[in-house]
Structure formats: structure tokens, C-alpha cells
């Protein structure tokens, strides 16, 4: 059970209702009441769990959970007494159901007397603005936004409805679409790393663009997104960006992308829709990464990637080629074939 | 045109004046008035652009810009009707001219009633100190500094003239030279990662040095620079450091260096002047990186690098050797030469 | 001598006392008074230094230090006139002695009138709470804690005795053990990167766990630690984590580990005790890294690592194998053996 210091105690739901809301097929007792969600290895008989990663099938075989979302193919692994909720997408069904038990928290609308709001800022209805938050002139905050403690919203910044800005985050020169969330300590809209090299010192290039973030985007903790140099830096709808990611000026990221922690994307690179970049991937500047491309963690991308291609390596190459190379080198060393 | 929510509308300038101030040779109409700067693909006939990266010559061929800085060698690619500003350094000329259109913004001198300034701090003339900024005892802030919201300037910290400290940045145990800029969320002067290993637990080594940053330095968003353990950590004049960079204790960086985003430099390493480190490069501790060395993105530096050498790889090696190795491996796999 | 703007002037100690407190064997004059500690190359005749890294034996040979901790094996390298403090662990002895000269600084207990503390928060005795710090409802702060400027302690967060929270740091959904220290700008307890992938958009998985940090832990500047998805994210006793590290949800780290700057650890990975991860190492999710494993900087860990094993490479492999591979490739290219 989630720690009540941090989470509200959820209301119970019957398995019948869970099956109905998730679209899963229930094999078991629809009248049974479920009080909470929990991982397979700690769930009790009034709690709901799920099996998604096959690595945890051992936990599933021994689970004491009252019910479990699983793929129909896994049904034979089920221990006795567990109610099964069959679905082709157990993790998605779990996510949706957990959201019912634990709806997104949000304080009641209120503006802290310790927030500092410029008289020329526009604040919508039902916003939460916490202590120490600073909202500068001509910022425009739509209905239902939540600005957390010590966050700073720069002059002219525009937030869509239901946007949440985390503690100590910093926004300038940007627009954020509805339902997007910026996590703690993220820095959005500062000048990009733009300069002309000259023997007498670098000459700063004024950075005249913005950061335009679409709807339903998530930007992780301490991530940095520089504003464009002239064109804008843009992040497409529904894209999720993890913690400590760096996104350079003029970068364009499509919709539905997954950018894992500590990725760095250099200036002016264009990333298509539904691209997945693994943790610590580096992408050089002025490249095109095609729609649906997937890049394994820590890869170094120095060339364009065609749509749909999976790559890995440093420099990055098609995944199969990289795997072949790794295996080949291993054999080479093992057999210690002389090259002298 | 830059978004007027974020940027002041620039005053128009004639091409004659632009040519004079930038030193470029004008081929076209000196009386024409330019109202703004813009990228090649969106510039209108009263706007100024530039061609620097040959990759964008297609945009140049179709540009509607009123005028364009280009290298004399590119003159033949010019579309009809564009006034040309010939210069061997188009990007530098553009940067300088864009600074005329868009001078560095700075609010009028003022100290927010919501800033918290210790009575023993020294504050120079014409400073801007924003709401939520905290300046501790014996800090010394020279004339013309700009301390942004929620930044914290620690006890005894010394800022030269015209220094700008970004929102939510944190300074302690440091001195910052005139005209330097610390971006949002940077952390400067905290204890380095210094401890003696012992079976009963690590023994902390008191970190007794400072961070000394010279003039005209830029330190990017969320970058961290630890203070020295005994000697100081130092950053030389005119060096630019990007976002999310880590600089360990006792590191010495020369002047005019470029340190791209997410680089990590381990303790006590000495980096010469005019060194360029690409994004995500890692440098081991106690090394010497010679003046003018250049290191490609993501490389892992485990040994000293001689002055002027270009390196790449993990571990890093001379650039040519790395390229040869990459090509060789590719052929090896392609030909699938048996090693068994 | 440490800059008096930042450090208190230390009280002098005799060499006899230093030898006694550190357990070192003094060869020299026990009556001599030592006024400070300093690096080998700048130490004066009333200052104490140490030789630990053999790389600096040249500095040792020329040192003007009044006394020096060294390993007995190094005794023959000693320059004339330096008092020697022989110990098998010179760096540890130096660390302990430097702590006597420079005890951990801490302001007198006080709560700033500019701190914002919820009436339902519990604040222990002798705490320091600085200006701009925000402590939310039901947070519990034990005796002797030090909460620095603009730090935000979320609802229900629990701090043990003598915990120090750095400037601008952010805590939620977590418990921190006694004597631990969280550096400036660290983000602890935000939601992990948890979602189910679906063509209609990602479905957020409520993150219902916490971050549980044991005693004597250090968490570096701008480091991010996500809370668990259901189980907790946990950090064991005495583990030191450097700057800009990312720790994903559900990760379990044992005691006495060293996690160097910019490491990324993906969700649900379990790391044993006394593990050392070099800078910029990446660890994939759902792995087991055995007790005492050591991983060289920038390595990419894609598989479990057995206890005690040293690894390096991308993908990571046993250290010897990696070194062999690097050397083999070098020879291969040098001899330019045809593969066509």
C-alpha cells in the first residue's frame, strides 16, 4: 500500500468494475473487492497487480495478489486462487486502473500570498500558485494550471490549460501546450549555445527564437531546452522527455517520441514522430532522424537515420551490424588470431 | 520577426550602415532599409540573413531575404534580387549585426523589495536584483550586475562588473570575473567529490579551495562546477561552457575553450587554451589536455592529449586512427572473414 | 591558506597531536606547530600536506611543507627538513586531520523569518532553516538539520538528525537518513519515467513508491532520483553519489557505493554493496550488479555483473577482455592487414 504520508488512501473497486473499465476479460470473481494496486511480489489478496515483463514470471508464479492483469498467453503460469484479467496490453490496463485508484493529485485552487505575480500577468481560473513562485509581466497562465514552489515564469510566457510547472523550474521565451508538465528544476527557454568563433573572442549570436512545446508533453527534472536562434525549438504533442536531457537550439522533435534520461541533442537536428532515443544517446547537430527510428542507449549518432531504422554504436550503425561487430570482435580476441 | 512578447522590435538600419559596421562589401542597394534578421528560409525582403553552413545552400538559392552575408566564394549561388554582403566570416558578421538589431536585454537598475540582501553585502551601482534573489553576508557585487530571481549568492562571493546570474542559480566559495554570465540553475562552488576510502565508511576531505572564473566566461544551465580541494578550480577568460556540464575539483581550464553540453571533466585535470570538447566527452582525472586540442563528441579521454591534436573514440585516439578503425571494422564484418 | 572570505582560520596544532590523532608515526619534531593544510607544491613550513597519488612524487621531492603524511615505502623520496608522518593510508590520515583544522561549517541554530514553514510541519531542535526555504505540511525535520536557501521540502517528507539540504534542492515523497547531505539543486522523489505505450498516446503509470535514503549518504548537485513506481527507490548507508547523476524508479543501491558524476541507472536495477561506477557509466534497467563490482567510466552495462568483477566497454565486458580488444584493434590497424 502506498505510504499515506504521500498518497491518499484509494477507494475500493470490484473486479467487475475493473474489468469493465479496462476492457479486460475477467476469469474469476467479479464481486471481489480490490483495495489497492501493488507489485507481484508484495501484493496481498485484496490487491491488484500485473505481469508485463517476462523476466518477472517467477514472481507471478508465487504471487499472493487478489487479481492480476496478464496477457492471455501467460494464463497457464497463473498460481491458484488469483483472479485473472486477460488483456493483450497488461501494462496499459494496469496503468489506467492505477489512475482510478490514484488520480493525479492536485491541491485546491489557491494563490499563495507568498507567490509574486506581476500585475500585468494573466492568471486563469482554478489555478494553484504555490509559495515562492514568481510570475513576470505579460505571462499568460490558462485555467487550471499548477505552478509549484519557487518556479519562475518569465515575461510573456504562455501556458495552456492544466499545465503543471514543477518546483524550482525556470521558464522564459516559451509557450507550453495544455496538459503538459514540466518537472522540478527544468530550464526552458534560455539562450542556446550560439556564437561565431573569432581569434579575439567568441561573438555571441542573439538567440531570437522561442521554445514551443505542444500538448500532453512531459519534460523531466533538471532537463534543459534552449530556445531557438531564429527559428523555434519545438517539441511535438505527447512526447515524453526524461531527466537531465539537453536539447539544443532550433531542434525540432515530433510527436509521441520517447527521449530517455541524459540524452543530448545538438542544435538544428530534426527528429520525426514516434522516435525512441535510449539513455545517454548523443545526436550531432543538423541531422534528420526519421519517424519511428529507435536508438539504443549511449549510441553516438553522427549521420541521418532513415525512418523506422534501429541503430546502436559509436558511431551509430544499424543494430544488426553492431551486434555482428561485437560478436565478431569477441571471437577474434578469443581465438587470439595473430595480426602481426 | 522575433516574437514581440519576448523581444523588443528593432530599429531599421540601411544596408550601407550594415556594410560599414560589419566590414562586409555590399553588392546591391545601400539605401535599402533592413528591419530585422531572419533565417534564410523565412526571411522577407526587408530582412537580413546569412549563409555559413554549406548544408543550407539550397535554402540560400531560394531565399526571399532582402540581404545576405555570404562568403565571396558563394556569390555564384545567389538568387536574383538579394543584396549580398560579402565577407570571409559571414556568421561573425551576422552575429555582430544581429547584436545591433537586438542588443542584450537588461532591465533598468532596481532592487526588488522581494530580494533578501544581507546588510554586510556590498552592492555596486546600477545593479538589477530580482525578486527572491538572496545575497549573503560579505558578498561583493560590482557595478552593473544582474542577479535574477531566486538565485542565491553565498557568503563572501565576489562578482565583477556586469556579471549576470541566472534564475535559480547557486553560487558559493567563488569569484566571477567581469562580463561573465552564469545561466539558470548552474551550481558553482559546492564541495567536490573528495573522500578517502576506508572500510568503516568514506572519510570526507574538507574542500578548502574556491572556483575562480575569469572575465567574459559563460556557464550553461544546470552545469555544476565544484570548488577546489586545496588549490582552486579555475576557468579562463572567454571560455564558454554549455548546459549540464560537470567540472570536478581542482580542474584548470584555459582561455577561449568551448566545452559542449554534458561533458564531464574529472578532478585535477588541466585543460589548455582554445581547447574544444564535443558533447558528452568524458575526461579522466589528473590529465593534461594541450592547447588547441579538439575532441569529438562522446569520446572518453584516458590519457594526456598533445597540443593541437584532434582525438575521438573510447578510449580516445587520434582522429585519423579512429576513422581508420571504424572503416576497417566495417569491411571486416562485411566480408565476414572467418576468425575461427 | 584557505581564503578567509569562505573559511574560518584554523587553530594551530602540534605535530605530536597530529600524529596521535591520526595514528601516524612521526619522524621529526613533535613540538613543531602546524597552522594549516596545503597541497604539496604550495605548502609552507608551518603547513601539513600529503602524498597519495604517486603521480605527484615530483611535487613531494621539492615540497617546502612543514610536515607530510606519506606511506612508509615513500620515505626515501622525502626532501630534507620535512617532518614525516608515516601511515599506510596517507590520504585518509590527511582527511581526518584536515577535518580537525576545518570542522564542518554550520551556522548557529536559527529559523529565518523569510522561510515558509507549514504549521503542521514538525521541526526538531537546533535546526538551521534559511531564507526562502519552504517546508510543507506534515514534513518532519529531526534535530540539527540544516535546510539551505530556497530548498523545498515536500509534504510528509522525513529528515533524520543532522541532515543538510542544499540551496535550491527539491524533495518530495522521500525519507532521508541521519547525517546525510543533499547538495544544491538535487531533485529527489519526483515521478519516475513510467508509462504504458499506446498508439493513442502514452498512458501514465501512477508512481506510488518513495525514495528511501539511508544514513551518511551524499547526493551531488543537480542529481535526480525518481521515486519508485510501487516498490521504493533506495540508497544504502554511506553511499556517495556525485553531481548530475540520474537514478530511475525502483533502483536499489547498496551501502558504501561510489557513483561518479553523470552516471545513469535505469529503472528497477539492483546494485550491491561497495560498487563503484565511473563517470558517465550507463546501466540498463532490471539488471543486477554484484557486490564490489567496479565499472570504468563511460561503460555501457547491458547485462548483470557478477560480484567483484571489473568491467569496461560498450557494451561492458570484463576489464582484461576490453583492454585486449583495444590493443588488438590497434595492432590490426597498424599492420593494415587486408580483409578484402
mmCIF file of N, CA and C in Angstrom, chain C residues 19-103:
data_model
loop_
_atom_site.group_PDB
_atom_site.id
_atom_site.type_symbol
_atom_site.label_atom_id
_atom_site.label_comp_id
_atom_site.label_asym_id
_atom_site.label_seq_id
_atom_site.Cartn_x
_atom_site.Cartn_y
_atom_site.Cartn_z
ATOM 1 N N UNK C 19 50.040 13.457 15.073
ATOM 2 C CA UNK C 19 50.442 12.052 14.995
ATOM 3 C C UNK C 19 49.526 11.195 15.875
ATOM 4 N N UNK C 20 49.257 11.717 17.059
ATOM 5 C CA UNK C 20 48.428 10.944 17.984
ATOM 6 C C UNK C 20 47.021 10.729 17.428
ATOM 7 N N UNK C 21 46.428 11.825 16.948
ATOM 8 C CA UNK C 21 45.038 11.740 16.483
ATOM 9 C C UNK C 21 44.888 10.930 15.193
ATOM 10 N N UNK C 22 45.930 10.924 14.375
ATOM 11 C CA UNK C 22 45.818 10.224 13.091
ATOM 12 C C UNK C 22 46.374 8.812 13.162
ATOM 13 N N UNK C 23 47.072 8.515 14.250
ATOM 14 C CA UNK C 23 47.689 7.192 14.355
ATOM 15 C C UNK C 23 48.947 7.044 13.513
ATOM 16 N N UNK C 24 49.450 8.122 12.949
ATOM 17 C CA UNK C 24 50.662 8.033 12.127
ATOM 18 C C UNK C 24 51.914 8.044 13.012
ATOM 19 N N UNK C 25 53.022 7.519 12.456
ATOM 20 C CA UNK C 25 54.305 7.539 13.163
ATOM 21 C C UNK C 25 55.071 8.783 12.749
ATOM 22 N N UNK C 26 55.393 9.606 13.721
ATOM 23 C CA UNK C 26 56.085 10.855 13.407
ATOM 24 C C UNK C 26 57.584 10.636 13.339
ATOM 25 N N UNK C 27 58.199 11.070 12.257
ATOM 26 C CA UNK C 27 59.659 11.135 12.170
ATOM 27 C C UNK C 27 59.980 12.614 12.051
ATOM 28 N N UNK C 28 60.337 13.220 13.161
ATOM 29 C CA UNK C 28 60.589 14.666 13.149
ATOM 30 C C UNK C 28 60.305 15.265 14.504
ATOM 31 N N UNK C 29 60.023 16.553 14.489
ATOM 32 C CA UNK C 29 59.911 17.341 15.710
ATOM 33 C C UNK C 29 58.466 17.475 16.191
ATOM 34 N N UNK C 30 58.151 16.736 17.260
ATOM 35 C CA UNK C 30 56.779 16.726 17.781
ATOM 36 C C UNK C 30 56.317 18.066 18.316
ATOM 37 N N UNK C 31 57.238 18.930 18.676
ATOM 38 C CA UNK C 31 56.862 20.238 19.229
ATOM 39 C C UNK C 31 56.453 21.229 18.143
ATOM 40 N N UNK C 32 56.801 20.910 16.910
ATOM 41 C CA UNK C 32 56.509 21.896 15.859
ATOM 42 C C UNK C 32 55.011 22.116 15.707
ATOM 43 N N UNK C 33 54.693 23.381 15.525
ATOM 44 C CA UNK C 33 53.298 23.762 15.388
ATOM 45 C C UNK C 33 52.911 23.834 13.914
ATOM 46 N N UNK C 34 51.785 23.235 13.601
ATOM 47 C CA UNK C 34 51.260 23.294 12.222
ATOM 48 C C UNK C 34 50.036 24.212 12.228
ATOM 49 N N UNK C 35 50.006 25.143 11.279
ATOM 50 C CA UNK C 35 48.923 26.134 11.264
ATOM 51 C C UNK C 35 47.836 25.854 10.243
ATOM 52 N N UNK C 36 48.149 24.962 9.280
ATOM 53 C CA UNK C 36 47.178 24.800 8.194
ATOM 54 C C UNK C 36 47.547 23.560 7.377
ATOM 55 N N UNK C 37 46.658 23.209 6.475
ATOM 56 C CA UNK C 37 46.956 22.162 5.490
ATOM 57 C C UNK C 37 47.102 22.821 4.123
ATOM 58 N N UNK C 38 47.822 22.170 3.202
ATOM 59 C CA UNK C 38 48.025 22.751 1.872
ATOM 60 C C UNK C 38 48.512 21.672 0.909
ATOM 61 N N UNK C 39 48.344 21.887 -0.396
ATOM 62 C CA UNK C 39 48.887 20.942 -1.377
ATOM 63 C C UNK C 39 50.417 20.958 -1.346
ATOM 64 N N UNK C 40 51.025 19.860 -1.780
ATOM 65 C CA UNK C 40 52.491 19.708 -1.751
ATOM 66 C C UNK C 40 53.226 20.881 -2.373
ATOM 67 N N UNK C 41 52.739 21.379 -3.498
ATOM 68 C CA UNK C 41 53.521 22.369 -4.241
ATOM 69 C C UNK C 41 53.383 23.790 -3.706
ATOM 70 N N UNK C 42 52.423 24.022 -2.815
ATOM 71 C CA UNK C 42 52.300 25.384 -2.281
ATOM 72 C C UNK C 42 52.474 25.442 -0.761
ATOM 73 N N UNK C 43 52.573 24.278 -0.112
ATOM 74 C CA UNK C 43 52.633 24.257 1.357
ATOM 75 C C UNK C 43 53.876 24.973 1.869
ATOM 76 N N UNK C 44 53.706 25.718 2.974
ATOM 77 C CA UNK C 44 54.846 26.399 3.609
ATOM 78 C C UNK C 44 55.327 25.594 4.811
ATOM 79 N N UNK C 45 56.361 26.122 5.495
ATOM 80 C CA UNK C 45 56.995 25.303 6.533
ATOM 81 C C UNK C 45 56.187 25.192 7.827
ATOM 82 N N UNK C 46 55.048 25.881 7.869
ATOM 83 C CA UNK C 46 54.153 25.646 9.015
ATOM 84 C C UNK C 46 52.874 24.945 8.572
ATOM 85 N N UNK C 47 52.934 24.301 7.403
ATOM 86 C CA UNK C 47 51.729 23.657 6.859
ATOM 87 C C UNK C 47 51.949 22.151 6.638
ATOM 88 N N UNK C 48 50.831 21.462 6.643
ATOM 89 C CA UNK C 48 50.832 19.995 6.534
ATOM 90 C C UNK C 48 50.298 19.583 5.163
ATOM 91 N N UNK C 49 50.954 18.596 4.552
ATOM 92 C CA UNK C 49 50.469 18.113 3.260
ATOM 93 C C UNK C 49 50.443 16.582 3.259
ATOM 94 N N UNK C 50 50.287 15.993 2.075
ATOM 95 C CA UNK C 50 50.265 14.526 1.987
ATOM 96 C C UNK C 50 50.690 14.117 0.590
ATOM 97 N N UNK C 51 51.221 12.877 0.485
ATOM 98 C CA UNK C 51 51.485 12.282 -0.828
ATOM 99 C C UNK C 51 50.682 10.992 -0.916
ATOM 100 N N UNK C 52 49.782 10.931 -1.884
ATOM 101 C CA UNK C 52 48.984 9.708 -2.030
ATOM 102 C C UNK C 52 49.111 9.174 -3.450
ATOM 103 N N UNK C 53 48.856 10.007 -4.428
ATOM 104 C CA UNK C 53 48.955 9.614 -5.834
ATOM 105 C C UNK C 53 50.418 9.740 -6.268
ATOM 106 N N UNK C 54 51.007 8.619 -6.653
ATOM 107 C CA UNK C 54 52.430 8.544 -6.989
ATOM 108 C C UNK C 54 52.803 9.540 -8.089
ATOM 109 N N UNK C 55 51.795 9.916 -8.878
ATOM 110 C CA UNK C 55 51.982 10.897 -9.944
ATOM 111 C C UNK C 55 52.576 12.205 -9.419
ATOM 112 N N UNK C 56 52.345 12.489 -8.143
ATOM 113 C CA UNK C 56 52.804 13.758 -7.587
ATOM 114 C C UNK C 56 54.086 13.623 -6.766
ATOM 115 N N UNK C 57 54.854 12.547 -7.000
ATOM 116 C CA UNK C 57 56.077 12.376 -6.205
ATOM 117 C C UNK C 57 57.109 13.458 -6.513
ATOM 118 N N UNK C 58 57.047 14.028 -7.716
ATOM 119 C CA UNK C 58 57.925 15.146 -8.057
ATOM 120 C C UNK C 58 57.634 16.363 -7.179
ATOM 121 N N UNK C 59 56.343 16.627 -6.965
ATOM 122 C CA UNK C 59 55.981 17.719 -6.053
ATOM 123 C C UNK C 59 56.495 17.432 -4.645
ATOM 124 N N UNK C 60 56.410 16.181 -4.251
ATOM 125 C CA UNK C 60 56.856 15.797 -2.910
ATOM 126 C C UNK C 60 58.364 16.064 -2.755
ATOM 127 N N UNK C 61 59.120 15.689 -3.766
ATOM 128 C CA UNK C 61 60.585 15.830 -3.688
ATOM 129 C C UNK C 61 61.010 17.283 -3.506
ATOM 130 N N UNK C 62 60.149 18.198 -3.948
ATOM 131 C CA UNK C 62 60.510 19.614 -3.861
ATOM 132 C C UNK C 62 59.669 20.387 -2.838
ATOM 133 N N UNK C 63 58.872 19.674 -2.073
ATOM 134 C CA UNK C 63 57.937 20.388 -1.204
ATOM 135 C C UNK C 63 58.643 21.164 -0.085
ATOM 136 N N UNK C 64 58.043 22.293 0.254
ATOM 137 C CA UNK C 64 58.522 23.112 1.384
ATOM 138 C C UNK C 64 57.629 22.886 2.616
ATOM 139 N N UNK C 65 56.760 21.896 2.537
ATOM 140 C CA UNK C 65 55.809 21.668 3.631
ATOM 141 C C UNK C 65 56.538 21.405 4.938
ATOM 142 N N UNK C 66 55.920 21.822 6.042
ATOM 143 C CA UNK C 66 56.476 21.546 7.359
ATOM 144 C C UNK C 66 56.385 20.076 7.721
ATOM 145 N N UNK C 67 55.337 19.422 7.238
ATOM 146 C CA UNK C 67 55.155 18.002 7.521
ATOM 147 C C UNK C 67 54.299 17.381 6.434
ATOM 148 N N UNK C 68 54.398 16.060 6.338
ATOM 149 C CA UNK C 68 53.708 15.386 5.238
ATOM 150 C C UNK C 68 53.316 13.965 5.637
ATOM 151 N N UNK C 69 52.050 13.621 5.425
ATOM 152 C CA UNK C 69 51.634 12.215 5.550
ATOM 153 C C UNK C 69 52.131 11.461 4.322
ATOM 154 N N UNK C 70 52.870 10.382 4.546
ATOM 155 C CA UNK C 70 53.262 9.533 3.417
ATOM 156 C C UNK C 70 53.234 8.065 3.831
ATOM 157 N N UNK C 71 53.180 7.224 2.822
ATOM 158 C CA UNK C 71 53.300 5.784 3.046
ATOM 159 C C UNK C 71 54.756 5.490 3.405
ATOM 160 N N UNK C 72 54.995 4.568 4.353
ATOM 161 C CA UNK C 72 56.377 4.259 4.741
ATOM 162 C C UNK C 72 57.275 3.940 3.541
ATOM 163 N N UNK C 73 56.728 3.330 2.495
ATOM 164 C CA UNK C 73 57.537 2.980 1.321
ATOM 165 C C UNK C 73 58.099 4.199 0.600
ATOM 166 N N UNK C 74 57.497 5.368 0.835
ATOM 167 C CA UNK C 74 57.901 6.573 0.110
ATOM 168 C C UNK C 74 58.957 7.378 0.872
ATOM 169 N N UNK C 75 59.321 6.868 2.023
ATOM 170 C CA UNK C 75 60.165 7.634 2.931
ATOM 171 C C UNK C 75 61.458 8.112 2.255
ATOM 172 N N UNK C 76 62.005 7.275 1.385
ATOM 173 C CA UNK C 76 63.296 7.605 0.764
ATOM 174 C C UNK C 76 63.199 8.790 -0.195
ATOM 175 N N UNK C 77 61.975 9.098 -0.638
ATOM 176 C CA UNK C 77 61.800 10.217 -1.585
ATOM 177 C C UNK C 77 61.712 11.565 -0.871
ATOM 178 N N UNK C 78 61.725 11.528 0.448
ATOM 179 C CA UNK C 78 61.446 12.753 1.211
ATOM 180 C C UNK C 78 62.563 13.780 1.061
ATOM 181 N N UNK C 79 62.224 15.033 0.823
ATOM 182 C CA UNK C 79 63.240 16.085 0.803
ATOM 183 C C UNK C 79 63.677 16.389 2.238
ATOM 184 N N UNK C 80 64.832 16.988 2.339
ATOM 185 C CA UNK C 80 65.403 17.307 3.651
ATOM 186 C C UNK C 80 64.507 18.293 4.403
ATOM 187 N N UNK C 81 64.403 18.108 5.709
ATOM 188 C CA UNK C 81 63.733 19.117 6.534
ATOM 189 C C UNK C 81 62.241 18.954 6.667
ATOM 190 N N UNK C 82 61.660 18.020 5.953
ATOM 191 C CA UNK C 82 60.213 17.799 6.091
ATOM 192 C C UNK C 82 59.964 16.769 7.188
ATOM 193 N N UNK C 83 59.146 17.117 8.144
ATOM 194 C CA UNK C 83 58.733 16.127 9.126
ATOM 195 C C UNK C 83 57.812 15.118 8.446
ATOM 196 N N UNK C 84 58.035 13.849 8.719
ATOM 197 C CA UNK C 84 57.239 12.821 8.051
ATOM 198 C C UNK C 84 56.260 12.181 9.022
ATOM 199 N N UNK C 85 55.045 11.953 8.509
ATOM 200 C CA UNK C 85 54.027 11.234 9.284
ATOM 201 C C UNK C 85 53.724 9.961 8.500
ATOM 202 N N UNK C 86 54.299 8.856 8.977
ATOM 203 C CA UNK C 86 54.192 7.600 8.222
ATOM 204 C C UNK C 86 52.883 6.894 8.553
ATOM 205 N N UNK C 87 52.207 6.480 7.505
ATOM 206 C CA UNK C 87 50.924 5.790 7.686
ATOM 207 C C UNK C 87 50.615 5.003 6.421
ATOM 208 N N UNK C 88 50.026 3.845 6.579
ATOM 209 C CA UNK C 88 49.675 3.083 5.360
ATOM 210 C C UNK C 88 48.566 3.776 4.560
ATOM 211 N N UNK C 89 47.857 4.733 5.131
ATOM 212 C CA UNK C 89 46.760 5.408 4.425
ATOM 213 C C UNK C 89 46.907 6.924 4.521
ATOM 214 N N UNK C 90 47.847 7.484 3.768
ATOM 215 C CA UNK C 90 48.127 8.921 3.912
ATOM 216 C C UNK C 90 46.929 9.811 3.603
ATOM 217 N N UNK C 91 46.124 9.419 2.632
ATOM 218 C CA UNK C 91 45.014 10.283 2.236
ATOM 219 C C UNK C 91 43.942 10.304 3.327
ATOM 220 N N UNK C 92 43.696 9.148 3.901
ATOM 221 C CA UNK C 92 42.717 9.079 4.994
ATOM 222 C C UNK C 92 43.203 9.896 6.194
ATOM 223 N N UNK C 93 44.489 9.736 6.523
ATOM 224 C CA UNK C 93 45.040 10.480 7.665
ATOM 225 C C UNK C 93 44.954 11.979 7.411
ATOM 226 N N UNK C 94 45.258 12.375 6.155
ATOM 227 C CA UNK C 94 45.132 13.791 5.798
ATOM 228 C C UNK C 94 43.691 14.261 5.959
ATOM 229 N N UNK C 95 42.763 13.457 5.459
ATOM 230 C CA UNK C 95 41.344 13.840 5.514
ATOM 231 C C UNK C 95 40.907 14.070 6.957
ATOM 232 N N UNK C 96 41.274 13.130 7.820
ATOM 233 C CA UNK C 96 40.860 13.251 9.229
ATOM 234 C C UNK C 96 41.488 14.471 9.894
ATOM 235 N N UNK C 97 42.754 14.722 9.561
ATOM 236 C CA UNK C 97 43.436 15.862 10.171
ATOM 237 C C UNK C 97 42.887 17.181 9.622
ATOM 238 N N UNK C 98 42.623 17.205 8.333
ATOM 239 C CA UNK C 98 42.055 18.423 7.743
ATOM 240 C C UNK C 98 40.697 18.746 8.367
ATOM 241 N N UNK C 99 39.958 17.691 8.735
ATOM 242 C CA UNK C 99 38.671 17.924 9.411
ATOM 243 C C UNK C 99 38.861 18.576 10.779
ATOM 244 N N UNK C 100 40.007 18.309 11.412
ATOM 245 C CA UNK C 100 40.277 18.968 12.698
ATOM 246 C C UNK C 100 40.588 20.455 12.461
ATOM 247 N N UNK C 101 41.393 20.718 11.455
ATOM 248 C CA UNK C 101 41.673 22.124 11.125
ATOM 249 C C UNK C 101 40.414 22.854 10.647
ATOM 250 N N UNK C 102 39.639 22.175 9.838
ATOM 251 C CA UNK C 102 38.453 22.799 9.241
ATOM 252 C C UNK C 102 37.212 21.953 9.520
ATOM 253 N N UNK C 103 36.659 22.074 10.730
ATOM 254 C CA UNK C 103 35.446 21.296 11.007
ATOM 255 C C UNK C 103 34.305 21.739 10.102
#
